[in-house]
XYZ file of C-alpha atoms in Angstrom:
597
model
C -14.225 -14.035 -79.341
C -12.928 -15.818 -82.383
C -15.216 -16.249 -85.333
C -16.973 -19.569 -85.846
C -18.871 -20.668 -88.863
C -22.374 -19.598 -87.955
C -24.776 -22.481 -87.787
C -28.101 -22.387 -89.492
C -30.637 -20.611 -87.338
C -33.667 -22.177 -88.981
C -35.585 -24.568 -86.758
C -35.338 -28.232 -87.749
C -38.218 -29.932 -89.448
C -40.950 -30.731 -86.964
C -40.109 -34.227 -85.803
C -41.500 -36.838 -83.529
C -40.901 -34.856 -80.342
C -43.527 -32.304 -81.287
C -46.103 -35.055 -81.586
C -44.695 -36.849 -78.574
C -45.134 -33.774 -76.436
C -48.592 -33.071 -77.728
C -49.661 -36.576 -76.943
C -48.260 -36.316 -73.473
C -49.293 -32.798 -72.644
C -3.020 -45.412 -87.846
C 0.412 -45.456 -85.878
C 2.138 -42.258 -84.827
C 4.520 -42.308 -87.796
C 1.607 -41.957 -90.167
C 1.401 -38.332 -89.087
C 4.992 -37.525 -90.139
C 5.750 -35.670 -93.384
C 6.051 -37.818 -96.479
C 9.748 -36.932 -96.798
C 10.388 -38.419 -93.380
C 8.478 -41.509 -94.361
C 10.688 -41.898 -97.416
C 13.919 -41.613 -95.369
C 15.845 -44.738 -94.364
C 14.400 -46.284 -91.225
C 17.595 -45.702 -89.231
C 17.433 -41.970 -89.913
C 13.766 -41.394 -89.237
C 13.139 -38.938 -86.468
C 10.942 -39.825 -83.580
C 7.895 -37.593 -83.146
C 8.601 -34.587 -80.981
C 7.537 -35.281 -77.424
C 4.233 -33.615 -76.647
C 3.885 -31.293 -73.688
C 1.136 -31.344 -71.134
C -0.898 -28.344 -70.075
C -1.149 -25.072 -71.928
C -3.841 -22.771 -73.239
C -7.424 -23.998 -73.311
C -8.185 -22.428 -76.669
C -10.500 -19.704 -77.977
C -13.796 -21.449 -77.268
C -13.134 -21.845 -73.555
C -14.232 -18.500 -72.132
C -13.100 -17.778 -68.576
C -14.710 -15.163 -66.349
C -13.856 -13.769 -62.944
C -16.025 -11.384 -60.921
C -14.101 -8.353 -62.256
C -14.442 -9.298 -65.943
C -16.232 -6.480 -67.796
C -19.204 -7.219 -70.036
C -19.963 -10.731 -68.807
C -23.640 -10.574 -69.717
C -22.906 -9.312 -73.230
C -20.436 -12.158 -73.780
C -22.949 -14.718 -72.547
C -25.596 -13.272 -74.843
C -23.202 -13.401 -77.805
C -22.551 -17.119 -77.337
C -26.246 -17.809 -76.858
C -27.146 -15.932 -80.047
C -24.808 -18.260 -81.956
C -26.001 -21.425 -80.282
C -29.671 -20.967 -79.444
C -31.027 -22.769 -82.520
C -27.805 -24.367 -83.846
C -29.023 -27.891 -83.199
C -26.701 -29.506 -85.749
C -24.088 -26.735 -86.008
C -20.344 -26.862 -85.490
C -19.996 -24.297 -82.688
C -18.766 -25.646 -79.334
C -18.317 -23.537 -76.171
C -17.236 -23.949 -72.558
C -18.041 -21.111 -70.146
C -15.912 -21.178 -66.976
C -16.484 -19.008 -63.896
C -13.678 -18.563 -61.388
C -14.639 -18.768 -57.706
C -16.376 -15.683 -56.405
C -19.737 -13.961 -56.583
C -21.409 -12.732 -59.765
C -24.431 -10.477 -59.668
C -27.346 -9.893 -61.998
C -26.572 -12.491 -64.655
C -28.864 -14.596 -66.808
C -26.723 -17.185 -68.614
C -28.964 -18.605 -71.328
C -27.523 -21.927 -72.476
C -27.876 -23.050 -76.091
C -26.697 -26.080 -78.031
C -23.196 -27.471 -77.383
C -22.623 -25.029 -74.543
C -21.412 -26.014 -71.086
C -21.282 -23.661 -68.116
C -19.195 -24.570 -65.056
C -17.734 -23.151 -61.877
C -14.044 -23.544 -61.128
C -14.236 -24.201 -57.389
C -13.928 -27.496 -55.545
C -17.461 -26.960 -54.279
C -20.445 -25.458 -56.121
C -20.732 -22.935 -53.292
C -17.296 -21.513 -54.204
C -18.859 -19.890 -57.267
C -22.170 -18.111 -56.756
C -24.296 -16.500 -59.450
C -26.951 -14.177 -58.115
C -29.103 -14.792 -61.139
C -30.001 -17.645 -63.434
C -28.639 -20.338 -65.717
C -31.531 -20.705 -68.086
C -32.736 -23.137 -70.721
C -36.049 -22.289 -72.380
C -37.599 -23.148 -75.731
C -38.431 -19.886 -77.466
C -36.366 -20.953 -80.475
C -38.777 -23.877 -81.013
C -42.114 -22.230 -80.261
C -42.155 -23.277 -76.616
C -41.405 -26.953 -77.310
C -38.472 -28.159 -75.181
C -38.310 -31.709 -76.542
C -35.288 -30.890 -78.745
C -33.232 -28.977 -76.154
C -30.322 -31.430 -76.364
C -26.508 -31.239 -75.835
C -25.861 -28.619 -73.139
C -24.873 -28.770 -69.484
C -24.478 -26.923 -66.187
C -21.993 -27.967 -63.501
C -20.445 -26.913 -60.218
C -22.245 -23.608 -59.568
C -24.446 -22.133 -56.866
C -27.441 -20.164 -58.133
C -29.632 -17.652 -56.366
C -32.427 -17.311 -58.930
C -33.683 -13.787 -59.592
C -37.313 -14.687 -58.980
C -36.672 -17.616 -56.652
C -36.869 -20.366 -59.285
C -34.347 -21.304 -61.991
C -35.607 -22.683 -65.325
C -33.853 -25.716 -66.835
C -36.200 -26.960 -69.581
C -34.139 -29.608 -71.339
C -34.427 -32.911 -73.106
C -31.763 -35.602 -73.515
C -27.969 -35.141 -73.171
C -28.325 -32.063 -70.953
C -26.947 -32.940 -67.496
C -27.318 -30.769 -64.405
C -24.414 -31.845 -62.148
C -22.910 -30.564 -58.883
C -25.307 -27.637 -58.789
C -26.672 -25.846 -55.732
C -29.918 -24.024 -56.422
C -30.751 -21.765 -53.497
C -34.386 -21.719 -54.494
C -36.616 -23.786 -56.762
C -35.998 -25.506 -60.090
C -38.500 -25.504 -62.970
C -37.881 -28.205 -65.572
C -40.558 -27.002 -68.018
C -40.410 -24.248 -70.656
C -42.290 -20.978 -70.425
C -45.962 -21.703 -70.916
C -45.396 -25.254 -69.642
C -44.951 -26.619 -73.158
C -43.740 -30.078 -74.029
C -40.536 -31.533 -72.563
C -38.856 -34.935 -72.481
C -35.623 -34.748 -70.400
C -33.536 -35.326 -68.294
C -30.869 -35.913 -65.624
C -29.701 -34.416 -62.321
C -26.794 -35.700 -60.203
C -24.822 -34.613 -57.135
C -26.984 -31.492 -56.818
C -28.898 -29.733 -54.084
C -32.121 -27.846 -54.737
C -33.159 -26.052 -51.566
C -36.663 -25.424 -52.864
C -39.049 -27.542 -54.883
C -38.355 -29.188 -58.237
C -41.270 -28.761 -60.634
C -41.031 -31.140 -63.607
C -44.521 -30.189 -64.840
C -44.613 -31.350 -68.492
C -41.447 -33.471 -68.314
C -42.421 -36.971 -69.369
C -39.533 -38.712 -67.607
C -36.594 -37.748 -65.412
C -33.773 -39.386 -63.447
C -32.244 -37.825 -60.327
C -29.251 -39.451 -58.592
C -27.399 -38.832 -55.313
C -28.856 -35.396 -54.672
C -31.038 -33.452 -52.261
C -34.328 -31.727 -53.065
C -36.678 -29.647 -50.966
C -39.687 -31.160 -52.707
C -41.021 -32.580 -55.978
C -44.347 -31.485 -57.405
C -45.665 -33.955 -59.984
C -44.959 -36.711 -62.491
C -46.110 -37.608 -66.002
C -44.890 -41.085 -67.012
C -41.654 -42.072 -65.296
C -39.751 -40.288 -62.532
C -36.831 -42.213 -60.998
C -34.754 -41.341 -57.926
C -31.785 -43.135 -56.407
C -29.912 -41.846 -53.370
C -31.952 -38.622 -53.286
C -32.685 -36.928 -49.987
C -36.205 -35.502 -50.058
C -37.352 -37.682 -52.948
C -41.058 -38.526 -53.092
C -42.138 -41.890 -51.806
C -42.313 -44.778 -54.223
C -45.703 -44.877 -55.892
C -45.447 -46.462 -59.347
C -47.631 -46.543 -61.353
C -49.783 -43.862 -59.729
C -47.958 -41.591 -59.197
C -45.177 -43.017 -61.375
C -42.336 -42.607 -58.866
C -39.554 -45.185 -58.583
C -37.524 -44.385 -55.473
C -34.400 -46.220 -54.362
C -32.936 -45.153 -51.028
C -29.350 -45.375 -52.322
C -27.404 -45.827 -55.543
C -25.512 -49.104 -55.278
C -22.319 -47.723 -56.804
C -21.396 -44.273 -58.106
C -18.397 -42.123 -58.872
C -18.981 -38.554 -59.923
C -17.714 -37.090 -63.169
C -14.198 -35.554 -63.244
C -14.169 -31.767 -63.362
C -11.789 -28.889 -63.993
C -11.067 -26.514 -61.091
C -8.608 -23.858 -59.990
C -6.065 -24.418 -57.220
C -4.815 -20.880 -56.752
C -4.066 -19.828 -60.306
C -3.359 -23.366 -61.595
C -5.870 -25.639 -63.295
C -6.325 -29.145 -61.965
C -8.789 -31.955 -62.691
C -10.563 -33.430 -59.682
C -11.286 -37.161 -59.714
C -14.099 -37.973 -57.278
C -13.863 -41.142 -55.213
C -15.975 -44.244 -55.677
C -18.999 -44.453 -53.389
C -21.004 -47.514 -52.420
C -24.648 -47.257 -51.419
C -24.433 -43.541 -52.117
C -26.961 -40.981 -50.945
C -26.908 -37.205 -51.137
C -24.261 -34.900 -52.566
C -20.505 -35.457 -52.389
C -19.652 -31.850 -51.506
C -21.929 -31.113 -48.574
C -19.287 -31.372 -45.835
C -16.405 -29.444 -47.336
C -13.842 -30.775 -49.776
C -15.165 -33.842 -51.602
C -13.328 -37.138 -51.354
C -11.039 -37.953 -54.252
C -7.735 -37.071 -55.870
C -6.641 -34.515 -58.447
C -4.224 -34.137 -61.321
C -2.441 -30.969 -62.481
C -3.155 -29.758 -65.994
C 0.403 -30.591 -67.079
C -0.604 -34.256 -66.774
C -3.063 -33.686 -69.627
C -2.487 -33.166 -73.310
C -4.733 -30.198 -74.039
C -6.099 -31.205 -77.419
C -7.275 -28.708 -80.001
C -9.638 -29.255 -82.959
C -7.548 -30.480 -85.875
C -5.416 -32.784 -83.739
C -5.308 -36.175 -85.426
C -5.882 -39.549 -83.821
C -2.139 -40.154 -84.204
C -1.384 -37.079 -82.086
C -3.946 -38.048 -79.446
C -2.533 -41.571 -79.316
C 1.025 -40.231 -79.029
C -0.061 -38.226 -76.013
C -1.687 -41.267 -74.462
C 1.385 -43.414 -75.176
C 3.501 -40.800 -73.359
C 1.362 -41.317 -70.268
C -0.655 -38.127 -70.614
C -4.388 -37.865 -70.107
C -6.567 -36.062 -72.656
C -8.457 -32.802 -72.221
C -10.499 -32.259 -75.382
C -11.173 -28.543 -75.825
C -14.362 -27.521 -77.631
C -14.582 -28.331 -81.329
C -14.683 -31.134 -83.902
C -12.022 -33.860 -84.067
C -11.830 -36.147 -87.099
C -10.122 -39.445 -86.271
C -9.023 -41.918 -88.959
C -8.105 -44.600 -86.440
C -9.265 -45.347 -82.904
C -8.158 -43.192 -80.018
C -6.638 -45.968 -77.878
C -6.777 -45.747 -74.098
C -4.420 -48.478 -72.888
C -3.161 -47.186 -69.528
C -4.988 -47.760 -66.260
C -6.362 -44.614 -64.676
C -6.399 -42.557 -67.870
C -8.820 -39.633 -67.996
C -10.404 -38.445 -71.234
C -12.390 -35.317 -70.411
C -14.228 -33.167 -72.933
C -15.140 -29.509 -72.600
C -18.024 -27.852 -74.407
C -19.265 -31.003 -76.134
C -15.992 -31.709 -77.948
C -16.951 -34.090 -80.749
C -15.117 -37.091 -82.236
C -16.044 -38.079 -85.799
C -14.543 -41.345 -87.091
C -13.441 -41.317 -90.737
C -13.353 -44.263 -93.136
C -15.333 -46.553 -90.848
C -12.971 -46.367 -87.868
C -13.982 -46.916 -84.260
C -13.749 -43.528 -82.555
C -12.351 -44.700 -79.213
C -11.243 -47.998 -77.675
C -10.450 -48.716 -74.030
C -8.224 -51.617 -72.992
C -9.110 -54.050 -70.202
C -7.542 -51.864 -67.492
C -8.635 -50.313 -64.208
C -10.018 -46.889 -63.538
C -10.329 -45.258 -66.951
C -12.671 -42.267 -66.891
C -14.399 -41.121 -70.076
C -16.492 -37.998 -69.647
C -18.114 -35.063 -71.372
C -17.848 -35.589 -75.127
C -19.914 -36.507 -78.167
C -19.207 -39.152 -80.802
C -20.795 -38.457 -84.185
C -20.908 -41.329 -86.689
C -19.191 -40.734 -90.024
C -20.645 -41.449 -93.478
C -18.706 -44.733 -93.843
C -20.134 -47.481 -91.645
C -18.235 -48.095 -88.409
C -18.557 -51.543 -86.904
C -18.485 -49.949 -83.441
C -18.233 -46.291 -82.415
C -17.157 -46.710 -78.773
C -15.603 -49.919 -77.423
C -15.063 -50.166 -73.660
C -12.828 -53.174 -73.155
C -11.790 -55.558 -75.932
C -13.855 -58.543 -76.929
C -13.427 -61.205 -74.262
C -12.347 -58.793 -71.502
C -12.269 -60.686 -68.203
C -10.343 -58.678 -65.584
C -11.962 -57.773 -62.288
C -12.344 -53.992 -62.018
C -14.622 -53.933 -58.992
C -12.197 -51.889 -56.857
C -11.595 -49.283 -59.586
C -14.153 -49.476 -62.386
C -14.133 -47.804 -65.769
C -16.685 -44.978 -65.882
C -18.473 -43.563 -68.923
C -20.230 -40.300 -68.005
C -21.981 -37.754 -70.192
C -20.580 -39.510 -73.270
C -23.168 -39.160 -76.008
C -23.368 -40.907 -79.380
C -25.249 -39.768 -82.464
C -25.892 -41.449 -85.808
C -27.179 -38.980 -88.405
C -28.846 -35.636 -87.819
C -25.783 -33.476 -88.417
C -25.257 -35.277 -91.737
C -24.951 -38.835 -93.043
C -23.761 -41.306 -90.425
C -23.753 -45.083 -90.202
C -22.646 -47.747 -87.740
C -23.500 -51.312 -86.871
C -23.304 -50.860 -83.095
C -22.919 -47.569 -81.264
C -21.446 -48.583 -77.905
C -20.072 -51.936 -76.752
C -19.237 -52.524 -73.081
C -16.985 -55.561 -72.723
C -15.097 -54.587 -69.556
C -16.424 -55.942 -66.277
C -17.755 -53.621 -63.563
C -18.075 -50.644 -65.908
C -20.364 -47.830 -64.726
C -22.279 -46.072 -67.480
C -23.581 -42.939 -65.799
C -25.800 -40.898 -68.074
C -25.595 -41.446 -71.782
C -27.846 -40.656 -74.713
C -27.223 -42.973 -77.647
C -29.345 -41.681 -80.497
C -30.033 -42.719 -84.052
C -31.447 -39.454 -85.364
C -35.107 -39.161 -86.280
C -34.749 -35.618 -87.669
C -32.067 -33.396 -89.213
C -29.844 -34.214 -92.201
C -28.941 -37.722 -93.365
C -31.941 -39.412 -91.819
C -33.784 -42.469 -93.149
C -34.355 -46.144 -92.400
C -31.273 -47.171 -94.433
C -29.586 -43.737 -94.711
C -28.432 -43.568 -91.076
C -28.788 -47.232 -90.339
C -27.466 -48.547 -87.032
C -28.792 -51.887 -85.847
C -27.775 -51.780 -82.176
C -27.519 -48.931 -79.685
C -25.765 -50.348 -76.615
C -24.452 -53.916 -76.330
C -23.235 -55.045 -72.904
C -21.107 -58.193 -72.874
C -19.188 -57.527 -69.651
C -20.342 -58.884 -66.312
C -21.329 -56.721 -63.319
C -22.031 -53.577 -65.377
C -24.183 -50.835 -63.857
C -26.083 -48.220 -65.888
C -27.528 -45.180 -64.149
C -29.461 -42.973 -66.531
C -29.586 -44.944 -69.794
C -31.217 -43.132 -72.721
C -31.112 -45.110 -76.014
C -33.376 -44.417 -78.972
C -34.450 -45.313 -82.524
C -32.182 -48.179 -83.520
C -33.059 -50.498 -86.380
C -32.923 -53.623 -84.211
C -32.248 -53.868 -80.447
C -31.706 -50.537 -78.708
C -30.050 -52.316 -75.769
C -28.823 -55.900 -75.861
C -27.457 -57.045 -72.487
C -25.490 -60.312 -72.527
C -23.385 -59.920 -69.366
C -24.270 -61.407 -66.014
C -25.392 -59.433 -62.967
C -26.156 -56.299 -64.939
C -28.217 -53.514 -63.378
C -29.990 -50.520 -64.887
C -31.551 -47.701 -62.910
C -33.720 -45.632 -65.254
C -34.079 -46.414 -68.950
C -35.741 -44.197 -71.549
C -36.341 -45.375 -75.080
C -38.263 -44.721 -78.241
C -38.340 -47.299 -80.993
C -37.284 -46.186 -84.474
C -40.063 -44.142 -86.066
C -39.186 -44.716 -89.666
C -39.706 -48.458 -90.159
C -41.402 -48.699 -93.555
C -43.513 -51.747 -92.772
C -43.998 -54.663 -90.390
C -41.579 -56.866 -92.343
C -38.738 -54.388 -91.788
C -38.753 -55.064 -88.048
C -39.656 -58.745 -88.152
C -37.549 -60.554 -85.544
C -38.012 -64.223 -86.275
C -41.520 -64.997 -85.133
C -41.772 -61.771 -83.142
C -43.176 -58.449 -84.228
C -40.319 -56.033 -83.693
C -37.115 -56.001 -81.666
C -37.393 -55.248 -77.967
C -36.066 -51.902 -76.769
C -34.182 -53.715 -73.994
C -33.193 -57.342 -74.502
C -31.557 -59.482 -71.811
C -29.654 -62.382 -73.370
C -31.224 -65.810 -73.255
C -28.338 -67.308 -71.222
C -28.308 -64.601 -68.550
C -29.253 -65.850 -65.086
C -29.065 -62.622 -63.028
C -30.135 -59.119 -64.047
C -32.189 -56.294 -62.526
C -33.761 -53.081 -63.748
C -35.760 -50.258 -62.188
C -37.890 -47.500 -63.734
C -37.808 -48.315 -67.435
C -39.940 -47.052 -70.312
C -40.258 -47.653 -74.052
C -42.414 -45.649 -76.464
C -43.374 -46.285 -80.069
C -44.200 -43.736 -82.750
C -44.264 -45.488 -86.100
C -45.148 -42.400 -88.069
C -44.202 -43.789 -91.498
C -46.514 -46.757 -91.006
C -48.841 -46.307 -88.014
C -50.190 -49.839 -88.480
C -46.975 -51.465 -87.252
C -47.293 -53.578 -84.101
C -44.470 -54.045 -81.606
C -44.889 -57.242 -79.598
C -43.174 -55.917 -76.452
C -40.833 -53.269 -75.159
C -38.753 -55.618 -72.982
C -37.522 -59.181 -73.440
C -35.747 -61.359 -70.888
C -35.373 -65.015 -69.933
C -37.913 -66.250 -67.416
C -35.661 -66.912 -64.440
C -36.020 -65.902 -60.785
C -32.742 -63.986 -60.900
C -33.848 -61.786 -63.802
C -36.055 -59.122 -62.268
C -37.633 -55.847 -63.317
C -39.426 -53.171 -61.344
C -41.718 -50.484 -62.756
C -41.908 -50.975 -66.507
C -44.073 -49.097 -68.993
C -44.751 -48.905 -72.714
C -46.550 -46.061 -74.484
C -48.024 -45.720 -77.949
C -47.675 -42.075 -78.980
C -50.991 -40.941 -80.443
C -51.701 -44.433 -81.738
C -48.800 -44.497 -84.201
C -48.095 -48.181 -83.744
C -49.036 -50.293 -80.749
C -47.486 -52.688 -78.236
C -49.065 -56.068 -77.625
C -47.303 -56.575 -74.264
C -44.915 -54.823 -71.895
C -42.327 -57.538 -71.200
C -42.241 -60.922 -72.895
C -45.900 -61.918 -73.032
C -46.871 -59.984 -69.907
C -48.689 -56.671 -69.637
C -51.771 -55.236 -71.265
C -51.632 -54.025 -74.880
C -51.719 -50.350 -75.707
C -54.655 -49.185 -77.763
C -56.203 -46.190 -79.419
C -54.726 -42.717 -79.593
C -54.909 -41.686 -75.955
C -51.194 -42.219 -75.156
C -51.881 -43.981 -71.867
C -48.998 -46.124 -70.564
C -49.382 -49.831 -70.063
C -47.464 -50.785 -66.935
C -45.988 -53.783 -65.145
C -45.066 -53.141 -61.516
C -42.778 -56.141 -61.125
C -41.559 -59.044 -63.242
C -41.613 -61.917 -62.894
């Protein structure tokens, strides 16, 4: 394995999640040499045409059943990544189809483990894919940025442990046994997300405060803390919000699973799952899933150090992008202008915009798929970090929507970072399926003005659907939704902890900015299973008027809302608009609204 700069192994400063858990129990030519730039225009050489396909790089580690020393290699990666919360290491672990015996793949930060079959059952691990929290004294609330996909597991003791928090998806997995979502000792946890997975046994969330499960099958579900949401899940518990706090939708109105890498013989391809309407259950249960695939030679296999100019040259040539694990600095936007383009990251490949650039922009075109990467804000303020569709986008994409899946955004934490808005969705019919947009509350470069970002997600496009929307700690609105006919299934939020005083969050006559704001002109909108928490630890006397704000119209509807004051550090006066009981005291008891209006 090639040498990486080892990340600091010291645990981060104890942040809000400890208390939270306790309470809850440039054009292409710019890249040419300066001599070429100085040459007469007629004699300038065009950039060499880029080739598709090729080697996946040193941090993509591929195993087959005959590979010697698999467990030792897994342990080596985990030792690097276990506590490297803000480190630079990035790894993708790939298992070729077959059977693997006696493994325990412990998954640390910025590590993704995946099977290379068309079905999870093509790649079976007799053993475990484990996330626990020993690195953080049994507290799982900071187990971010890791994933498991496309594997079948036969857990050694009958139950697999996946104790995660945000940005840690569990996709296309078949657990032939039970699934425990809590750390050893049942310590604190605040995840998470499951999709297109089958758990033959029972899922035990235990200490998990909230969870979203989509288009899956479970053998049972044991308990709930604050907010458990299911859509299209066979075996899901019956709706019971607020006691027990289950929100259960029989189907997901629209879904399209994340693209994934697989082997066709000895050749890599990327499978592109088909769009499903009123989806329920897994896509792979009856053999080969529906969809299409692309050979690897249709992708530019990007390596860390590739510039935005190189990535844009590849896109202009008609290639898709496969971002191999590592850090990519971009001094201009990566521009996705062609319909049907795929940008797929492996091992939490990370884009960092320099000099205030936008990291990535998508044109108003059909069928673009963005999946599996992280955008980290740079030290110079970016107006926007991710722009899906240009301002004023109007085209109808209902037959072939843009999808944004497991694309995570971070402002601060790994160092100074600033932006005005993290993600803007202008394109109509976009599906945002699992994102965590996070203004850091701990790590490096953190402070009310130090890593300032006013808005988390702004939706201007009509007919946008969000499934699994996690947005936290922004200086103003965490989500501002201006488009018509928007829908959100599951929303998890915490307001920014570090407001210095009440005046800092004054919003006109209101105390604080809502976590989720529906624009005043919107006539139709709907949301299910949504929670906002406050923890004003710098000034516990701050009052937040409400978690949710929306125009009072019959077509604007919400189901199963809650707000929580964490240990009494700040309080809410209402849940939505002027409706819902205030929080009080230090008991961390949710205030709920079953339906609105």
